[in-house]
Tab-separated table of C-alpha atoms and ligand atoms in Angstrom:
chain	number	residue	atom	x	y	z
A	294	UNK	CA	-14.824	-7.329	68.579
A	295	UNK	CA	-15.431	-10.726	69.673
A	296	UNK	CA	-12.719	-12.990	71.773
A	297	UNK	CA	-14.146	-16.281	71.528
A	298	UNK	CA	-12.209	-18.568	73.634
A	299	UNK	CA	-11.658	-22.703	73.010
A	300	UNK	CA	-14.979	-23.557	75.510
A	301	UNK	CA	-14.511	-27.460	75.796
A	302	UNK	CA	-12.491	-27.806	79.188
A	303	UNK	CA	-9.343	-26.270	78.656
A	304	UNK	CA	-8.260	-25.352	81.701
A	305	UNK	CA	-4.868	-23.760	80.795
A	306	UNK	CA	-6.462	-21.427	78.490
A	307	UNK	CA	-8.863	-20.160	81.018
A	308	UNK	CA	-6.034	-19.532	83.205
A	309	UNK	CA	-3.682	-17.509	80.506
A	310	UNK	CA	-7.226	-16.040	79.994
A	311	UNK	CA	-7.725	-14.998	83.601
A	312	UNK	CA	-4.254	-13.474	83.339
A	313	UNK	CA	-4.849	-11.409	80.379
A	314	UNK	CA	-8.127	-10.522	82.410
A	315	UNK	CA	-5.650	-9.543	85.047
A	316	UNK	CA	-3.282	-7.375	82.806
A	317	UNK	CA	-6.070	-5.619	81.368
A	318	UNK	CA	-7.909	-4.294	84.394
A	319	UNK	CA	-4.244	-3.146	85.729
A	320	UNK	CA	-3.801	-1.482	82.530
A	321	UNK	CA	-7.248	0.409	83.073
A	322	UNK	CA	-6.507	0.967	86.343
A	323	UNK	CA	-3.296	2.730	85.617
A	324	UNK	CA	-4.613	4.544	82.899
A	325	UNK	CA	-7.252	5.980	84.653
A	326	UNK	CA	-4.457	6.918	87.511
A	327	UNK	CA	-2.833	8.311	84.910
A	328	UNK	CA	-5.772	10.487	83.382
A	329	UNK	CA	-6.097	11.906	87.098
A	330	UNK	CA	-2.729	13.116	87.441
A	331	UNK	CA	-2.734	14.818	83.846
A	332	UNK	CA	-3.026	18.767	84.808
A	333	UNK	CA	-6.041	19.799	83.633
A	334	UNK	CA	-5.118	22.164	81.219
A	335	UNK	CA	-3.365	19.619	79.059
A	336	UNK	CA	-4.280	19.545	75.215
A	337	UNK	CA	-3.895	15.431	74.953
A	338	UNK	CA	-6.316	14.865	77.453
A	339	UNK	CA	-9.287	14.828	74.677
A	340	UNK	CA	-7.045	12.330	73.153
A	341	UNK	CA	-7.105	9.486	76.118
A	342	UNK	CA	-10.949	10.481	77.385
A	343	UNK	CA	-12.165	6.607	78.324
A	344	UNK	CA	-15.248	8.332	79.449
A	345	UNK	CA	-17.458	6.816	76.833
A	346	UNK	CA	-16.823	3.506	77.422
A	347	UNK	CA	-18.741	1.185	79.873
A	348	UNK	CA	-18.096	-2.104	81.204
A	349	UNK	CA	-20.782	-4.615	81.216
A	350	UNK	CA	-20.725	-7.651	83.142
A	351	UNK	CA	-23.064	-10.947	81.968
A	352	UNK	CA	-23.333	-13.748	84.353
A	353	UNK	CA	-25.709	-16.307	85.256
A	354	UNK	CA	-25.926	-20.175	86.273
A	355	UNK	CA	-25.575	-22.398	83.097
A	356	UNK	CA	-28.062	-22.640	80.906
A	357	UNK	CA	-29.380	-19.584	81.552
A	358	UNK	CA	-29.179	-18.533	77.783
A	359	UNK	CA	-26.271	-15.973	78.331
A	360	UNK	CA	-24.500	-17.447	74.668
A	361	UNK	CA	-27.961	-17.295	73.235
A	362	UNK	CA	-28.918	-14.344	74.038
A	363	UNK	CA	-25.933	-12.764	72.955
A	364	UNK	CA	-25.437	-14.236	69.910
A	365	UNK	CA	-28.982	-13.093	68.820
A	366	UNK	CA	-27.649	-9.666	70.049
A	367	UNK	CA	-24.433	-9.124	68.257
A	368	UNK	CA	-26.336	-10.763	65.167
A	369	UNK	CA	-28.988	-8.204	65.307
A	370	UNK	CA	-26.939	-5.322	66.170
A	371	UNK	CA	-23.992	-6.667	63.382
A	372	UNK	CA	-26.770	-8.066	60.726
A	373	UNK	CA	-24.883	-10.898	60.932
A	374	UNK	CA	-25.737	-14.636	61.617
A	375	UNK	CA	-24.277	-16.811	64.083
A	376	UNK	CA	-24.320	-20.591	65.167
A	377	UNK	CA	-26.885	-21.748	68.241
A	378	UNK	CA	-24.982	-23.205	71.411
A	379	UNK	CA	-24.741	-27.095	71.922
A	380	UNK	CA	-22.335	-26.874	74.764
A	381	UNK	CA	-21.374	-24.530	78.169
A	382	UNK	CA	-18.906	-21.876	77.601
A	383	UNK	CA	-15.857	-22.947	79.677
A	384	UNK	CA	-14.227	-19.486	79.888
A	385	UNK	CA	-15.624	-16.348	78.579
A	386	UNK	CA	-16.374	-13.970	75.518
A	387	UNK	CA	-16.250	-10.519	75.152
A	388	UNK	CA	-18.122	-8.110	72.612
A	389	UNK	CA	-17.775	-5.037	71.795
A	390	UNK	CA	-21.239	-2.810	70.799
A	391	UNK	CA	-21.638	0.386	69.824
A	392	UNK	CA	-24.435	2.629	70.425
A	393	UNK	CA	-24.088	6.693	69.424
A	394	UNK	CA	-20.975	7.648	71.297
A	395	UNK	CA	-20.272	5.141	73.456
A	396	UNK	CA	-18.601	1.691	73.889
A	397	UNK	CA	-19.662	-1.020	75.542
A	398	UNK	CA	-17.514	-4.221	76.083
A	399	UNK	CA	-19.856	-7.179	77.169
A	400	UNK	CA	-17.796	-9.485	78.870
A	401	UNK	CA	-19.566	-12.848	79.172
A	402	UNK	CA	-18.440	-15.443	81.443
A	403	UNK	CA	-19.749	-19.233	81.622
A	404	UNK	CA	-22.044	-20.137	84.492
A	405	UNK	CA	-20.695	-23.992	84.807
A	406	UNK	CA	-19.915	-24.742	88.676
A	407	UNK	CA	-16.129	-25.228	87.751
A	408	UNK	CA	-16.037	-21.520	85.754
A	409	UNK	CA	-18.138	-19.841	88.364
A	410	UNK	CA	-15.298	-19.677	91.022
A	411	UNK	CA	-13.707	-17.284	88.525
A	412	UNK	CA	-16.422	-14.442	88.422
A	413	UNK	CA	-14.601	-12.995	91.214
A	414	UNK	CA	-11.717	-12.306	88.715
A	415	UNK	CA	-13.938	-9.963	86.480
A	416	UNK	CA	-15.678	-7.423	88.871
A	417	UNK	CA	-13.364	-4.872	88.956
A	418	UNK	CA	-14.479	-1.604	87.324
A	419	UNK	CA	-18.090	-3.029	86.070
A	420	UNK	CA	-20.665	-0.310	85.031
A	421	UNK	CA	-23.463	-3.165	84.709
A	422	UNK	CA	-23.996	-6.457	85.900
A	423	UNK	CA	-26.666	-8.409	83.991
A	424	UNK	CA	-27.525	-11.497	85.460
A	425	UNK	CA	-29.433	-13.688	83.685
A	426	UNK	CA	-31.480	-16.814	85.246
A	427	UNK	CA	-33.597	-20.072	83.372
A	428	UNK	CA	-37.292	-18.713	84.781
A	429	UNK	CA	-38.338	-21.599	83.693
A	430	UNK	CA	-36.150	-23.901	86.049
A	431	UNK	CA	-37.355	-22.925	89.076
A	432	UNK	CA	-35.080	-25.884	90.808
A	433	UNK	CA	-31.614	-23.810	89.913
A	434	UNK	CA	-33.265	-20.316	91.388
A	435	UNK	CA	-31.894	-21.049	95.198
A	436	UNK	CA	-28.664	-21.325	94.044
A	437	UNK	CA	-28.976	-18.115	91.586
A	438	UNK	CA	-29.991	-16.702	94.639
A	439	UNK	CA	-26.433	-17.410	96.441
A	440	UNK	CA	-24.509	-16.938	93.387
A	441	UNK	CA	-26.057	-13.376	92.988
A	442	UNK	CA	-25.863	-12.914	96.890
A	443	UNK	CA	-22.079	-13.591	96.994
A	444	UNK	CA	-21.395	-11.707	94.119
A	445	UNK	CA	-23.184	-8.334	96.073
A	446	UNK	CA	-21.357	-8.919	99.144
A	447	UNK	CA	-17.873	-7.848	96.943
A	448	UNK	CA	-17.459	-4.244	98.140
A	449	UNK	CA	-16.242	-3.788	94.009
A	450	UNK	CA	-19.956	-4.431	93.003
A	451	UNK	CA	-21.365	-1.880	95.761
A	452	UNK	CA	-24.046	0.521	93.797
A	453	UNK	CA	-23.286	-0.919	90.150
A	454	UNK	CA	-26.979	-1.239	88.705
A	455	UNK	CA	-28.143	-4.436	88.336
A	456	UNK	CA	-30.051	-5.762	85.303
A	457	UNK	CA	-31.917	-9.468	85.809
A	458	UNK	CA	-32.875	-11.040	82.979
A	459	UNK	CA	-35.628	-13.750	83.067
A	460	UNK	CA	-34.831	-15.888	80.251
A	461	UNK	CA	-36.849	-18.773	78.926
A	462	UNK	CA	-40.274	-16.737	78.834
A	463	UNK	CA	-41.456	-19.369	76.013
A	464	UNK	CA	-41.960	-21.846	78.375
A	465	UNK	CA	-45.360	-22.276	79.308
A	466	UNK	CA	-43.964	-22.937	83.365
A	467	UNK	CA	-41.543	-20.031	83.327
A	468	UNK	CA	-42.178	-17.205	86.298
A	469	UNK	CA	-42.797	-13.848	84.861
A	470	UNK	CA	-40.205	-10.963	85.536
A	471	UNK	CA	-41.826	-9.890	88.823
A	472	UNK	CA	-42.226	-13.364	90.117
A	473	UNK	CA	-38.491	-14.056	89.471
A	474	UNK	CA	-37.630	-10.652	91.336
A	475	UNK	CA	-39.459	-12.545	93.966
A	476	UNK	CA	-37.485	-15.556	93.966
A	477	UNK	CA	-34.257	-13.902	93.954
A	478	UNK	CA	-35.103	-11.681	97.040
A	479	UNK	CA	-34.188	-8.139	94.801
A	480	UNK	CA	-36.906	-6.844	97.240
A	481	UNK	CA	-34.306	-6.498	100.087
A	482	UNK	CA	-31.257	-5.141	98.486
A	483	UNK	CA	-31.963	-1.602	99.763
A	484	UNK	CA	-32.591	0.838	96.509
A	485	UNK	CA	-30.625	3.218	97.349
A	486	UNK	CA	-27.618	0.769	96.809
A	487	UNK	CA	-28.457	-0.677	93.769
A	488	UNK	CA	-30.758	0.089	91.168
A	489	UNK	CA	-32.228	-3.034	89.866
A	490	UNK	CA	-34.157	-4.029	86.543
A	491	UNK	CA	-36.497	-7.719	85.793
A	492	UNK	CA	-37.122	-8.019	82.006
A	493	UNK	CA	-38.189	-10.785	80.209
A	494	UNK	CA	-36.544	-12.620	77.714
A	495	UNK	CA	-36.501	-15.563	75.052
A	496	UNK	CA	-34.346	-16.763	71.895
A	497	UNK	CA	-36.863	-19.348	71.388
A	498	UNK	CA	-38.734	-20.329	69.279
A	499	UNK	CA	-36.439	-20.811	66.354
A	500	UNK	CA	-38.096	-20.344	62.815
A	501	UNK	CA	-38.122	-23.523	61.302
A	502	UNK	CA	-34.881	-24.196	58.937
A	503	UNK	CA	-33.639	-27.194	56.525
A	504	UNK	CA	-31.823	-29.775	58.180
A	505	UNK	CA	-28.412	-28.506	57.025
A	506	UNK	CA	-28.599	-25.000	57.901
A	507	UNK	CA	-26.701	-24.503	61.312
A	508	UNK	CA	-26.429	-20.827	60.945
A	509	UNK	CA	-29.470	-18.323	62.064
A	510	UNK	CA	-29.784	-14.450	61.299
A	511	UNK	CA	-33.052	-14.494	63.150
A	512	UNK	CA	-34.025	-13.057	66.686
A	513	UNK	CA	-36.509	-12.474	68.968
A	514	UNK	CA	-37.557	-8.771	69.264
A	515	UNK	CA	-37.510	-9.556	73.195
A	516	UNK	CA	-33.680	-9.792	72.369
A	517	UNK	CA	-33.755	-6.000	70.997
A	518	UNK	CA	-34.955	-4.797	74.423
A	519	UNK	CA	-32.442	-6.534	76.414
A	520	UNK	CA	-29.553	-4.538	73.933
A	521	UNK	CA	-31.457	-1.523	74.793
A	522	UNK	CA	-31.935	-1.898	78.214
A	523	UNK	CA	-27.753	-2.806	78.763
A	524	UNK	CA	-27.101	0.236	76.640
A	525	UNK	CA	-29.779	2.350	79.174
A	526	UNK	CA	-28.484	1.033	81.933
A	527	UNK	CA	-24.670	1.106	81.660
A	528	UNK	CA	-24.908	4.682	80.550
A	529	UNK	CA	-26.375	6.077	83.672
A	530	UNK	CA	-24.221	4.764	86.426
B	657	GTP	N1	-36.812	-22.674	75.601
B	657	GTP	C1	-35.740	-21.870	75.561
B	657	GTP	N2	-34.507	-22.400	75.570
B	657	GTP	C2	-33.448	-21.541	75.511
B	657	GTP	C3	-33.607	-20.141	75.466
B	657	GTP	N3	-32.389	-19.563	75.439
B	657	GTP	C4	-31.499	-20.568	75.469
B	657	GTP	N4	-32.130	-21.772	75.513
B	657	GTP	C5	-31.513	-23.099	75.575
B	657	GTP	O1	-30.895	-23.225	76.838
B	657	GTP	C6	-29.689	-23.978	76.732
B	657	GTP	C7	-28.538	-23.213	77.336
B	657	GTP	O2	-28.314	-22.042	76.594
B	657	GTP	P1	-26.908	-21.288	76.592
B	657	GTP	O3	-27.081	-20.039	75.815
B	657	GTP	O4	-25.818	-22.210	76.173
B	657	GTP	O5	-26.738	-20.979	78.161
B	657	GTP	P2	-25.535	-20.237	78.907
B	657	GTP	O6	-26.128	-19.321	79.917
B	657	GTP	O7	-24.610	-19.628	77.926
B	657	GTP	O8	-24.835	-21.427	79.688
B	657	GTP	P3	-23.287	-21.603	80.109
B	657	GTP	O9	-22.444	-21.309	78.925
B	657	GTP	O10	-23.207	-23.024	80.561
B	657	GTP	O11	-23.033	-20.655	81.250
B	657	GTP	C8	-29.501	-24.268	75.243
B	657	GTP	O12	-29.975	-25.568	74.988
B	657	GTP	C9	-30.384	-23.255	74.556
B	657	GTP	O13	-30.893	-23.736	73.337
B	657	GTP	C10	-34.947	-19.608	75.445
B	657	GTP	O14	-35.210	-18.406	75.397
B	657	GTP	N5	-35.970	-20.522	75.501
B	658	MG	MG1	-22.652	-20.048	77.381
């Protein structure tokens, strides 16, 4: 499934998108009150078990690579192709991935400065966060650092796993996974809180392609690991 909301500035439809954001995690949070107060013994529970489905959280600053990287994963995972970035996502996309028996919905929300103040909307009931930062812009890291920080100190995100992504690693300046897990302090979030993950990861280079081709099936294997990894992840939490 992919939701791909209008991403050029609309503010109204990020709103009515934050409150369909807001219907949905009542709705989960009511059906999982309901599930409790089934009696156990109840033949329709096998019917309603949401136990195979995980929430995954993507965030990052902007320009990270979070539409990239995605796109290369839904492509790969679909066999589909799909259409590189030129702009910020102004709002947020969800996809939905299987892998054996369970679900995974992907939510993936813009980085921009003006979309960032609604990540605080989207925590609620998160199996994963991946956050994903440019290693090779070393100037944004202090304020990935803050962003992640803030994020942490929201008593919804207490002991979700973490997964970091350190995107870019085709730059020839980008810091390696465990120089970024230096930069972003993940050495003093206490382990038994959190568990925390650095991979690396790039969508570039792209294979050269005639001018009028706008549409890629191709991805970096790098890309494969970071599916694997979410799916890894998200299960045991
Ligand atoms: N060199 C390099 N550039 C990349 C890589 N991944 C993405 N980019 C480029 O980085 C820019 C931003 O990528 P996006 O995928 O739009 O970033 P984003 O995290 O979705 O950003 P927002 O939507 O603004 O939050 C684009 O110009 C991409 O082409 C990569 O692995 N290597
Ligand atoms: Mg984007």
């Amino acid at each position: 499934m992919v939701m791909n909301m209008p991403r050029y500035g609309k503010k109204t439809m990020f709103c009515v998108g934050c409150a369909c954001v807001g219907a949905y995690v009542a709705y989960q949070y009511w059906r999982r009150r309901e599930l409790k107060s089934i009696d156990e013994g109840f033949e329709e529970v096998s019917k309603i078990d949401d136990s195979n489905e995980r929430r995954v959280l993507l965030l990052g600053l902007d320009g990270a690579g979070k539409t990239s990287v995605m796109n290369q994963a839904i492509a790969a995972a679909n066999g589909t192709s799909y259409i590189v970035p030129t702009a910020s996502t102004h709002g947020f996309r969800v996809f939905r991935l299987q892998n054996g028996p369970y679900v995974f919905d992907i939510w993936e929300i813009g980085g921009a400065e003006d979309t960032r103040k609604y990540w605080s909307h989207f925590l609620q009931d998160t199996d994963l966060l991946v956050f994903m930062v440019d290693a090779s812009d070393t100037n944004k890291l202090s304020v990935a650092v803050s962003a992640l920080k803030q994020l942490l100190g929201d008593s919804r995100m207490d002991t979700v796993p973490i997964l970091v992504i350190a995107n870019k690693q085709d730059s020839p300046n980008a810091l390696r996974p465990d120089q970024v897990k230096e930069a972003l302090d993940l050495r003093s979030i206490p382990a038994n809180k959190h568990k925390i993950e650095v991979i690396g990861c790039q969508t570039r280079p792209l294979p050269e392609v005639s001018q009028d081709v706008n549409e890629h099936s191709w991805h970096h294997p790098s890309v494969d690991v970071v599916r694997k990894k979410i799916f890894a992840m998200a299960v045991s939490s």
